[in-house]
């Protein structure tokens, strides 16, 4: 409510200030017009009469221009979310109030043609440009052109019969022209200026409409390009995973050979120590086989302890360049989780590696990983870093395929993490303060014991 | 068909004739194309009531008609000395008044004092109005009434709106008045007032 009142008060104050300032500035200009008229009568000079006429057009344009500029601009921006009918109503009310205030300030005559035609122009401009804020200044320029055009009409003695051109200075010009027998010149000057300004204004409107349509079309093209790029990234990601699947699947063949030969060696050899080594080789090959199967088949799940899972993750995190302090805090008596160990580990490693990258330029890099549970038997993984943080604009985009703030990154990491978490009926959310750090929270359902 | 046509012609003719019969022009006892004899003498003092350009225009017309005159925007009682007639052109222009730092009240007082003094000294006063419909507002009408009460002759560029107004002043003060259509027709009645 205070904000609304502020804008209304500002509008009224700005209008009064500009009106009185303009009056103060236009007064000497009006005296100049009278002097030119006097000289034209004394010396019977048409040129001076025309100069006085043109100056009068400028005077008539400027003196009530603030009325239309302020009312139009205010309605344009303040009522931007209102429908057109209501905007027109407010425009009428504000324009008429301001117009009568101006008439009172200047003590001038009511010109019906000026106020009615300017109101119509304002309505048309509002209807055309109401949702196009880039074209506001173009519409303001058109308003000025048309005000100039309608002011030219005031000079025409021929239009007197229709109640046009009864203001003080205009009347002085017409009386002088009548004495000098130059009413035809006034008519000519009036229409000679009116037509080009009006035609110019119409062309300005058309150009603005064309320009805004072109802008809209360009924006639509850009949007389509973005969507196309996103689809391409998704297709690439799918292809990458497919190739990875085939590659990892192909690893099974040498493993089978290794397992088979290992079994033969175990059978043929009598040395108990070698037999033990063979047993260990067999266990490792089986473990690798299991990892490959888990990776290839997302639905393959195992119930494991949090501690075992974290140990597996810690063993696989690669720390390059920086040596951040990574603290783990695991709460006691956590429920077990039913997960695809390889995928979930990959997801968590991805998050930790992002945190390591974020703190790489910090003087005291710190990563804190807390694991606890809640009363609903859910396991919460919270990864906190004191890195550079993520802006709010980028925070909304980190889950999108192809988005990355790192150079040479394909932007597939966090989208993969989100997919894995969601495949496990979990939740992931991120919060960040630019310059302070980031918090990633992962929630997974625990297994009922 | 022929009868209905005849009927329409009759009705149409009646519509044309009847208004002309009922709206006969009033007896224009005081409306003259020009004065039959002069009422003013040279040198004339010309001033403007309201600071419009009308005063200067009248002065220039007098110069064109070779009527000796002195023009002053702010003529006062003192300017009446050795002047044999007074021409007051009524034309209220707010911008004109602001240019000489005066207002309507002061201007009215000046003019009333001037015409009253002229009337007292039996100097013929000719009131001139060149504004037509452009200047037809309350301020100009007040000024016309103020001067008209002392005028000996009125010359006005009239419009439909102002005819009755001037007729009323002329009848009330028993003075002749001439209404003209435009500036070109203004010269003859003005000349007739002096020659």
PDB file of C-alpha atoms in Angstrom, chain B:
ATOM      1  CA  UNK B   1     -46.932   8.116 -58.274  1.00  0.00           C
ATOM      2  CA  UNK B   2     -47.336  11.546 -59.860  1.00  0.00           C
ATOM      3  CA  UNK B   3     -49.540  12.672 -56.963  1.00  0.00           C
ATOM      4  CA  UNK B   4     -47.019  11.566 -54.367  1.00  0.00           C
ATOM      5  CA  UNK B   5     -44.256  13.394 -56.220  1.00  0.00           C
ATOM      6  CA  UNK B   6     -46.334  16.545 -56.286  1.00  0.00           C
ATOM      7  CA  UNK B   7     -47.082  16.128 -52.595  1.00  0.00           C
ATOM      8  CA  UNK B   8     -43.356  15.830 -51.806  1.00  0.00           C
ATOM      9  CA  UNK B   9     -42.525  18.904 -53.853  1.00  0.00           C
ATOM     10  CA  UNK B  10     -45.148  20.914 -51.992  1.00  0.00           C
ATOM     11  CA  UNK B  11     -43.915  19.787 -48.591  1.00  0.00           C
ATOM     12  CA  UNK B  12     -40.302  20.512 -49.526  1.00  0.00           C
ATOM     13  CA  UNK B  13     -41.138  23.952 -50.813  1.00  0.00           C
ATOM     14  CA  UNK B  14     -43.115  24.714 -47.678  1.00  0.00           C
ATOM     15  CA  UNK B  15     -40.128  23.683 -45.594  1.00  0.00           C
ATOM     16  CA  UNK B  16     -37.938  26.064 -47.566  1.00  0.00           C
ATOM     17  CA  UNK B  17     -40.323  28.969 -47.550  1.00  0.00           C
ATOM     18  CA  UNK B  18     -41.838  28.745 -44.084  1.00  0.00           C
ATOM     19  CA  UNK B  19     -38.612  29.229 -42.079  1.00  0.00           C
ATOM     20  CA  UNK B  20     -37.760  32.216 -44.232  1.00  0.00           C
ATOM     21  CA  UNK B  21     -41.154  33.671 -43.465  1.00  0.00           C
ATOM     22  CA  UNK B  22     -40.985  33.165 -39.737  1.00  0.00           C
ATOM     23  CA  UNK B  23     -37.341  34.162 -39.275  1.00  0.00           C
ATOM     24  CA  UNK B  24     -37.554  37.599 -40.748  1.00  0.00           C
ATOM     25  CA  UNK B  25     -34.568  39.704 -39.840  1.00  0.00           C
ATOM     26  CA  UNK B  26     -35.226  42.221 -37.086  1.00  0.00           C
ATOM     27  CA  UNK B  27     -35.525  45.863 -37.813  1.00  0.00           C
ATOM     28  CA  UNK B  28     -31.867  46.793 -38.110  1.00  0.00           C
ATOM     29  CA  UNK B  29     -32.328  50.435 -37.224  1.00  0.00           C
ATOM     30  CA  UNK B  30     -28.849  50.665 -35.749  1.00  0.00           C
ATOM     31  CA  UNK B  31     -26.994  48.453 -38.240  1.00  0.00           C
ATOM     32  CA  UNK B  32     -25.331  50.528 -40.898  1.00  0.00           C
ATOM     33  CA  UNK B  33     -22.814  49.563 -43.583  1.00  0.00           C
ATOM     34  CA  UNK B  34     -21.013  52.801 -42.651  1.00  0.00           C
ATOM     35  CA  UNK B  35     -21.792  56.117 -41.060  1.00  0.00           C
ATOM     36  CA  UNK B  36     -23.680  58.646 -43.199  1.00  0.00           C
ATOM     37  CA  UNK B  37     -21.528  61.424 -41.779  1.00  0.00           C
ATOM     38  CA  UNK B  38     -18.233  61.546 -39.881  1.00  0.00           C
ATOM     39  CA  UNK B  39     -18.285  61.727 -36.115  1.00  0.00           C
ATOM     40  CA  UNK B  40     -14.563  61.760 -35.382  1.00  0.00           C
ATOM     41  CA  UNK B  41     -11.662  64.006 -36.251  1.00  0.00           C
ATOM     42  CA  UNK B  42      -7.939  63.532 -36.656  1.00  0.00           C
ATOM     43  CA  UNK B  43      -5.604  63.133 -34.819  1.00  0.00           C
ATOM     44  CA  UNK B  44      -6.931  59.976 -33.215  1.00  0.00           C
ATOM     45  CA  UNK B  45      -5.539  58.211 -30.178  1.00  0.00           C
ATOM     46  CA  UNK B  46      -5.549  54.463 -30.694  1.00  0.00           C
ATOM     47  CA  UNK B  47      -5.168  52.010 -27.860  1.00  0.00           C
ATOM     48  CA  UNK B  48      -5.958  48.387 -27.211  1.00  0.00           C
ATOM     49  CA  UNK B  49      -8.076  47.066 -24.367  1.00  0.00           C
ATOM     50  CA  UNK B  50      -6.491  43.741 -23.364  1.00  0.00           C
ATOM     51  CA  UNK B  51      -3.052  44.056 -25.069  1.00  0.00           C
ATOM     52  CA  UNK B  52      -3.911  41.989 -28.131  1.00  0.00           C
ATOM     53  CA  UNK B  53      -2.415  42.816 -31.561  1.00  0.00           C
ATOM     54  CA  UNK B  54      -5.732  44.435 -32.591  1.00  0.00           C
ATOM     55  CA  UNK B  55      -4.549  47.878 -31.523  1.00  0.00           C
ATOM     56  CA  UNK B  56      -1.537  47.775 -33.809  1.00  0.00           C
ATOM     57  CA  UNK B  57      -3.669  46.388 -36.650  1.00  0.00           C
ATOM     58  CA  UNK B  58      -6.152  49.286 -36.300  1.00  0.00           C
ATOM     59  CA  UNK B  59      -3.267  51.767 -36.231  1.00  0.00           C
ATOM     60  CA  UNK B  60      -1.859  50.259 -39.427  1.00  0.00           C
ATOM     61  CA  UNK B  61      -5.285  50.373 -41.098  1.00  0.00           C
ATOM     62  CA  UNK B  62      -5.580  54.045 -40.110  1.00  0.00           C
ATOM     63  CA  UNK B  63      -2.135  54.637 -41.597  1.00  0.00           C
ATOM     64  CA  UNK B  64      -3.301  52.906 -44.787  1.00  0.00           C
ATOM     65  CA  UNK B  65      -6.391  55.180 -44.818  1.00  0.00           C
ATOM     66  CA  UNK B  66      -4.227  58.208 -44.135  1.00  0.00           C
ATOM     67  CA  UNK B  67      -5.997  58.925 -40.849  1.00  0.00           C
ATOM     68  CA  UNK B  68      -3.601  60.727 -38.553  1.00  0.00           C
ATOM     69  CA  UNK B  69      -3.139  58.737 -35.380  1.00  0.00           C
ATOM     70  CA  UNK B  70      -0.978  57.894 -32.399  1.00  0.00           C
ATOM     71  CA  UNK B  71      -0.885  54.371 -31.124  1.00  0.00           C
ATOM     72  CA  UNK B  72      -0.060  53.435 -27.546  1.00  0.00           C
ATOM     73  CA  UNK B  73      -0.454  50.040 -25.859  1.00  0.00           C
ATOM     74  CA  UNK B  74      -0.823  51.669 -22.463  1.00  0.00           C
ATOM     75  CA  UNK B  75      -2.556  54.964 -23.323  1.00  0.00           C
ATOM     76  CA  UNK B  76      -3.677  56.933 -20.265  1.00  0.00           C
ATOM     77  CA  UNK B  77      -5.713  60.033 -19.593  1.00  0.00           C
ATOM     78  CA  UNK B  78      -2.682  62.228 -20.228  1.00  0.00           C
ATOM     79  CA  UNK B  79      -2.390  60.916 -23.777  1.00  0.00           C
ATOM     80  CA  UNK B  80      -5.840  62.411 -24.588  1.00  0.00           C
ATOM     81  CA  UNK B  81      -4.385  65.921 -24.691  1.00  0.00           C
ATOM     82  CA  UNK B  82      -4.642  67.393 -28.189  1.00  0.00           C
ATOM     83  CA  UNK B  83      -6.403  64.285 -29.461  1.00  0.00           C
ATOM     84  CA  UNK B  84      -9.734  64.708 -31.191  1.00  0.00           C
ATOM     85  CA  UNK B  85     -10.961  61.161 -31.126  1.00  0.00           C
ATOM     86  CA  UNK B  86     -10.320  57.880 -29.369  1.00  0.00           C
ATOM     87  CA  UNK B  87     -10.244  54.452 -30.999  1.00  0.00           C
ATOM     88  CA  UNK B  88     -10.345  51.522 -28.593  1.00  0.00           C
ATOM     89  CA  UNK B  89      -9.635  48.111 -30.102  1.00  0.00           C
ATOM     90  CA  UNK B  90     -10.903  45.408 -27.784  1.00  0.00           C
ATOM     91  CA  UNK B  91      -8.829  42.236 -27.732  1.00  0.00           C
ATOM     92  CA  UNK B  92      -7.965  40.539 -24.426  1.00  0.00           C
ATOM     93  CA  UNK B  93      -4.720  38.578 -24.706  1.00  0.00           C
ATOM     94  CA  UNK B  94      -3.354  37.121 -21.481  1.00  0.00           C
ATOM     95  CA  UNK B  95       0.098  36.672 -22.969  1.00  0.00           C
ATOM     96  CA  UNK B  96       0.054  40.304 -24.108  1.00  0.00           C
ATOM     97  CA  UNK B  97      -0.907  41.495 -20.636  1.00  0.00           C
ATOM     98  CA  UNK B  98       1.796  39.344 -19.043  1.00  0.00           C
ATOM     99  CA  UNK B  99       4.388  40.819 -21.410  1.00  0.00           C
ATOM    100  CA  UNK B 100       3.786  44.296 -19.934  1.00  0.00           C
ATOM    101  CA  UNK B 101       3.360  42.937 -16.409  1.00  0.00           C
ATOM    102  CA  UNK B 102      -0.278  43.815 -16.008  1.00  0.00           C
ATOM    103  CA  UNK B 103      -3.459  41.857 -15.417  1.00  0.00           C
ATOM    104  CA  UNK B 104      -7.087  42.049 -16.540  1.00  0.00           C
ATOM    105  CA  UNK B 105      -8.308  44.139 -13.615  1.00  0.00           C
ATOM    106  CA  UNK B 106      -5.622  46.790 -14.026  1.00  0.00           C
ATOM    107  CA  UNK B 107      -6.187  46.844 -17.772  1.00  0.00           C
ATOM    108  CA  UNK B 108      -9.941  47.261 -17.313  1.00  0.00           C
ATOM    109  CA  UNK B 109      -9.400  50.086 -14.858  1.00  0.00           C
ATOM    110  CA  UNK B 110      -7.064  51.857 -17.272  1.00  0.00           C
ATOM    111  CA  UNK B 111      -9.504  51.569 -20.155  1.00  0.00           C
ATOM    112  CA  UNK B 112     -12.546  52.628 -18.137  1.00  0.00           C
ATOM    113  CA  UNK B 113     -10.690  55.670 -16.809  1.00  0.00           C
ATOM    114  CA  UNK B 114      -9.605  56.534 -20.347  1.00  0.00           C
ATOM    115  CA  UNK B 115     -13.030  56.196 -21.993  1.00  0.00           C
ATOM    116  CA  UNK B 116     -14.709  57.973 -19.058  1.00  0.00           C
ATOM    117  CA  UNK B 117     -12.333  60.908 -19.382  1.00  0.00           C
ATOM    118  CA  UNK B 118     -12.758  60.961 -23.162  1.00  0.00           C
ATOM    119  CA  UNK B 119     -16.523  60.940 -22.755  1.00  0.00           C
ATOM    120  CA  UNK B 120     -16.281  63.738 -20.204  1.00  0.00           C
ATOM    121  CA  UNK B 121     -14.229  65.794 -22.663  1.00  0.00           C
ATOM    122  CA  UNK B 122     -16.754  64.957 -25.436  1.00  0.00           C
ATOM    123  CA  UNK B 123     -14.077  63.208 -27.448  1.00  0.00           C
ATOM    124  CA  UNK B 124     -15.771  60.774 -29.834  1.00  0.00           C
ATOM    125  CA  UNK B 125     -15.050  57.158 -28.945  1.00  0.00           C
ATOM    126  CA  UNK B 126     -15.069  54.431 -31.554  1.00  0.00           C
ATOM    127  CA  UNK B 127     -14.998  50.866 -30.239  1.00  0.00           C
ATOM    128  CA  UNK B 128     -13.496  48.328 -32.585  1.00  0.00           C
ATOM    129  CA  UNK B 129     -13.637  44.557 -32.268  1.00  0.00           C
ATOM    130  CA  UNK B 130     -11.594  42.425 -34.681  1.00  0.00           C
ATOM    131  CA  UNK B 131     -11.657  39.128 -32.836  1.00  0.00           C
ATOM    132  CA  UNK B 132     -14.642  37.535 -34.581  1.00  0.00           C
ATOM    133  CA  UNK B 133     -15.386  34.140 -33.060  1.00  0.00           C
ATOM    134  CA  UNK B 134     -11.773  33.568 -31.994  1.00  0.00           C
ATOM    135  CA  UNK B 135     -11.853  36.031 -29.129  1.00  0.00           C
ATOM    136  CA  UNK B 136     -15.466  35.408 -28.161  1.00  0.00           C
ATOM    137  CA  UNK B 137     -15.127  34.645 -24.446  1.00  0.00           C
ATOM    138  CA  UNK B 138     -16.288  36.103 -21.146  1.00  0.00           C
ATOM    139  CA  UNK B 139     -13.222  38.310 -20.654  1.00  0.00           C
ATOM    140  CA  UNK B 140     -13.604  39.977 -24.044  1.00  0.00           C
ATOM    141  CA  UNK B 141     -17.336  40.411 -23.530  1.00  0.00           C
ATOM    142  CA  UNK B 142     -16.724  42.135 -20.180  1.00  0.00           C
ATOM    143  CA  UNK B 143     -14.254  44.463 -21.819  1.00  0.00           C
ATOM    144  CA  UNK B 144     -16.674  45.190 -24.697  1.00  0.00           C
ATOM    145  CA  UNK B 145     -19.433  46.026 -22.220  1.00  0.00           C
ATOM    146  CA  UNK B 146     -17.103  48.308 -20.240  1.00  0.00           C
ATOM    147  CA  UNK B 147     -16.044  50.262 -23.352  1.00  0.00           C
ATOM    148  CA  UNK B 148     -19.372  49.970 -25.168  1.00  0.00           C
ATOM    149  CA  UNK B 149     -21.170  51.975 -22.505  1.00  0.00           C
ATOM    150  CA  UNK B 150     -19.067  55.020 -23.461  1.00  0.00           C
ATOM    151  CA  UNK B 151     -18.693  54.421 -27.206  1.00  0.00           C
ATOM    152  CA  UNK B 152     -20.215  56.618 -29.893  1.00  0.00           C
ATOM    153  CA  UNK B 153     -19.834  54.073 -32.687  1.00  0.00           C
ATOM    154  CA  UNK B 154     -19.094  50.348 -32.806  1.00  0.00           C
ATOM    155  CA  UNK B 155     -17.392  48.529 -35.648  1.00  0.00           C
ATOM    156  CA  UNK B 156     -17.101  44.787 -35.154  1.00  0.00           C
ATOM    157  CA  UNK B 157     -16.105  41.734 -37.127  1.00  0.00           C
ATOM    158  CA  UNK B 158     -19.059  39.665 -36.138  1.00  0.00           C
ATOM    159  CA  UNK B 159     -20.053  36.060 -36.071  1.00  0.00           C
ATOM    160  CA  UNK B 160     -23.410  34.419 -35.461  1.00  0.00           C
ATOM    161  CA  UNK B 161     -22.555  34.213 -31.762  1.00  0.00           C
ATOM    162  CA  UNK B 162     -21.837  37.946 -31.334  1.00  0.00           C
ATOM    163  CA  UNK B 163     -24.458  39.741 -33.445  1.00  0.00           C
ATOM    164  CA  UNK B 164     -27.087  39.993 -30.729  1.00  0.00           C
ATOM    165  CA  UNK B 165     -24.512  41.110 -28.192  1.00  0.00           C
ATOM    166  CA  UNK B 166     -23.452  44.149 -30.209  1.00  0.00           C
ATOM    167  CA  UNK B 167     -27.046  44.922 -31.126  1.00  0.00           C
ATOM    168  CA  UNK B 168     -27.926  44.927 -27.405  1.00  0.00           C
ATOM    169  CA  UNK B 169     -25.095  47.365 -26.541  1.00  0.00           C
ATOM    170  CA  UNK B 170     -26.001  49.635 -29.443  1.00  0.00           C
ATOM    171  CA  UNK B 171     -29.713  49.675 -28.592  1.00  0.00           C
ATOM    172  CA  UNK B 172     -29.028  50.234 -24.893  1.00  0.00           C
ATOM    173  CA  UNK B 173     -26.729  53.190 -25.570  1.00  0.00           C
ATOM    174  CA  UNK B 174     -28.546  54.415 -28.693  1.00  0.00           C
ATOM    175  CA  UNK B 175     -25.445  54.346 -30.825  1.00  0.00           C
ATOM    176  CA  UNK B 176     -24.872  53.218 -34.398  1.00  0.00           C
ATOM    177  CA  UNK B 177     -22.987  50.014 -35.017  1.00  0.00           C
ATOM    178  CA  UNK B 178     -21.596  48.287 -38.082  1.00  0.00           C
ATOM    179  CA  UNK B 179     -21.014  44.557 -38.277  1.00  0.00           C
ATOM    180  CA  UNK B 180     -18.630  43.311 -40.950  1.00  0.00           C
ATOM    181  CA  UNK B 181     -17.746  39.837 -42.076  1.00  0.00           C
ATOM    182  CA  UNK B 182     -13.964  40.142 -42.275  1.00  0.00           C
ATOM    183  CA  UNK B 183     -10.968  42.467 -42.151  1.00  0.00           C
ATOM    184  CA  UNK B 184     -11.267  43.563 -45.792  1.00  0.00           C
ATOM    185  CA  UNK B 185     -14.750  45.027 -45.145  1.00  0.00           C
ATOM    186  CA  UNK B 186     -13.518  46.888 -42.047  1.00  0.00           C
ATOM    187  CA  UNK B 187     -11.850  49.769 -43.909  1.00  0.00           C
ATOM    188  CA  UNK B 188     -15.040  51.470 -45.250  1.00  0.00           C
ATOM    189  CA  UNK B 189     -16.915  51.974 -41.941  1.00  0.00           C
ATOM    190  CA  UNK B 190     -13.698  53.094 -40.207  1.00  0.00           C
ATOM    191  CA  UNK B 191     -13.026  55.614 -42.961  1.00  0.00           C
ATOM    192  CA  UNK B 192     -16.636  56.828 -42.807  1.00  0.00           C
ATOM    193  CA  UNK B 193     -16.200  57.705 -39.134  1.00  0.00           C
ATOM    194  CA  UNK B 194     -13.550  60.259 -40.052  1.00  0.00           C
ATOM    195  CA  UNK B 195     -14.524  61.402 -43.530  1.00  0.00           C
TER     196      UNK B 195
END
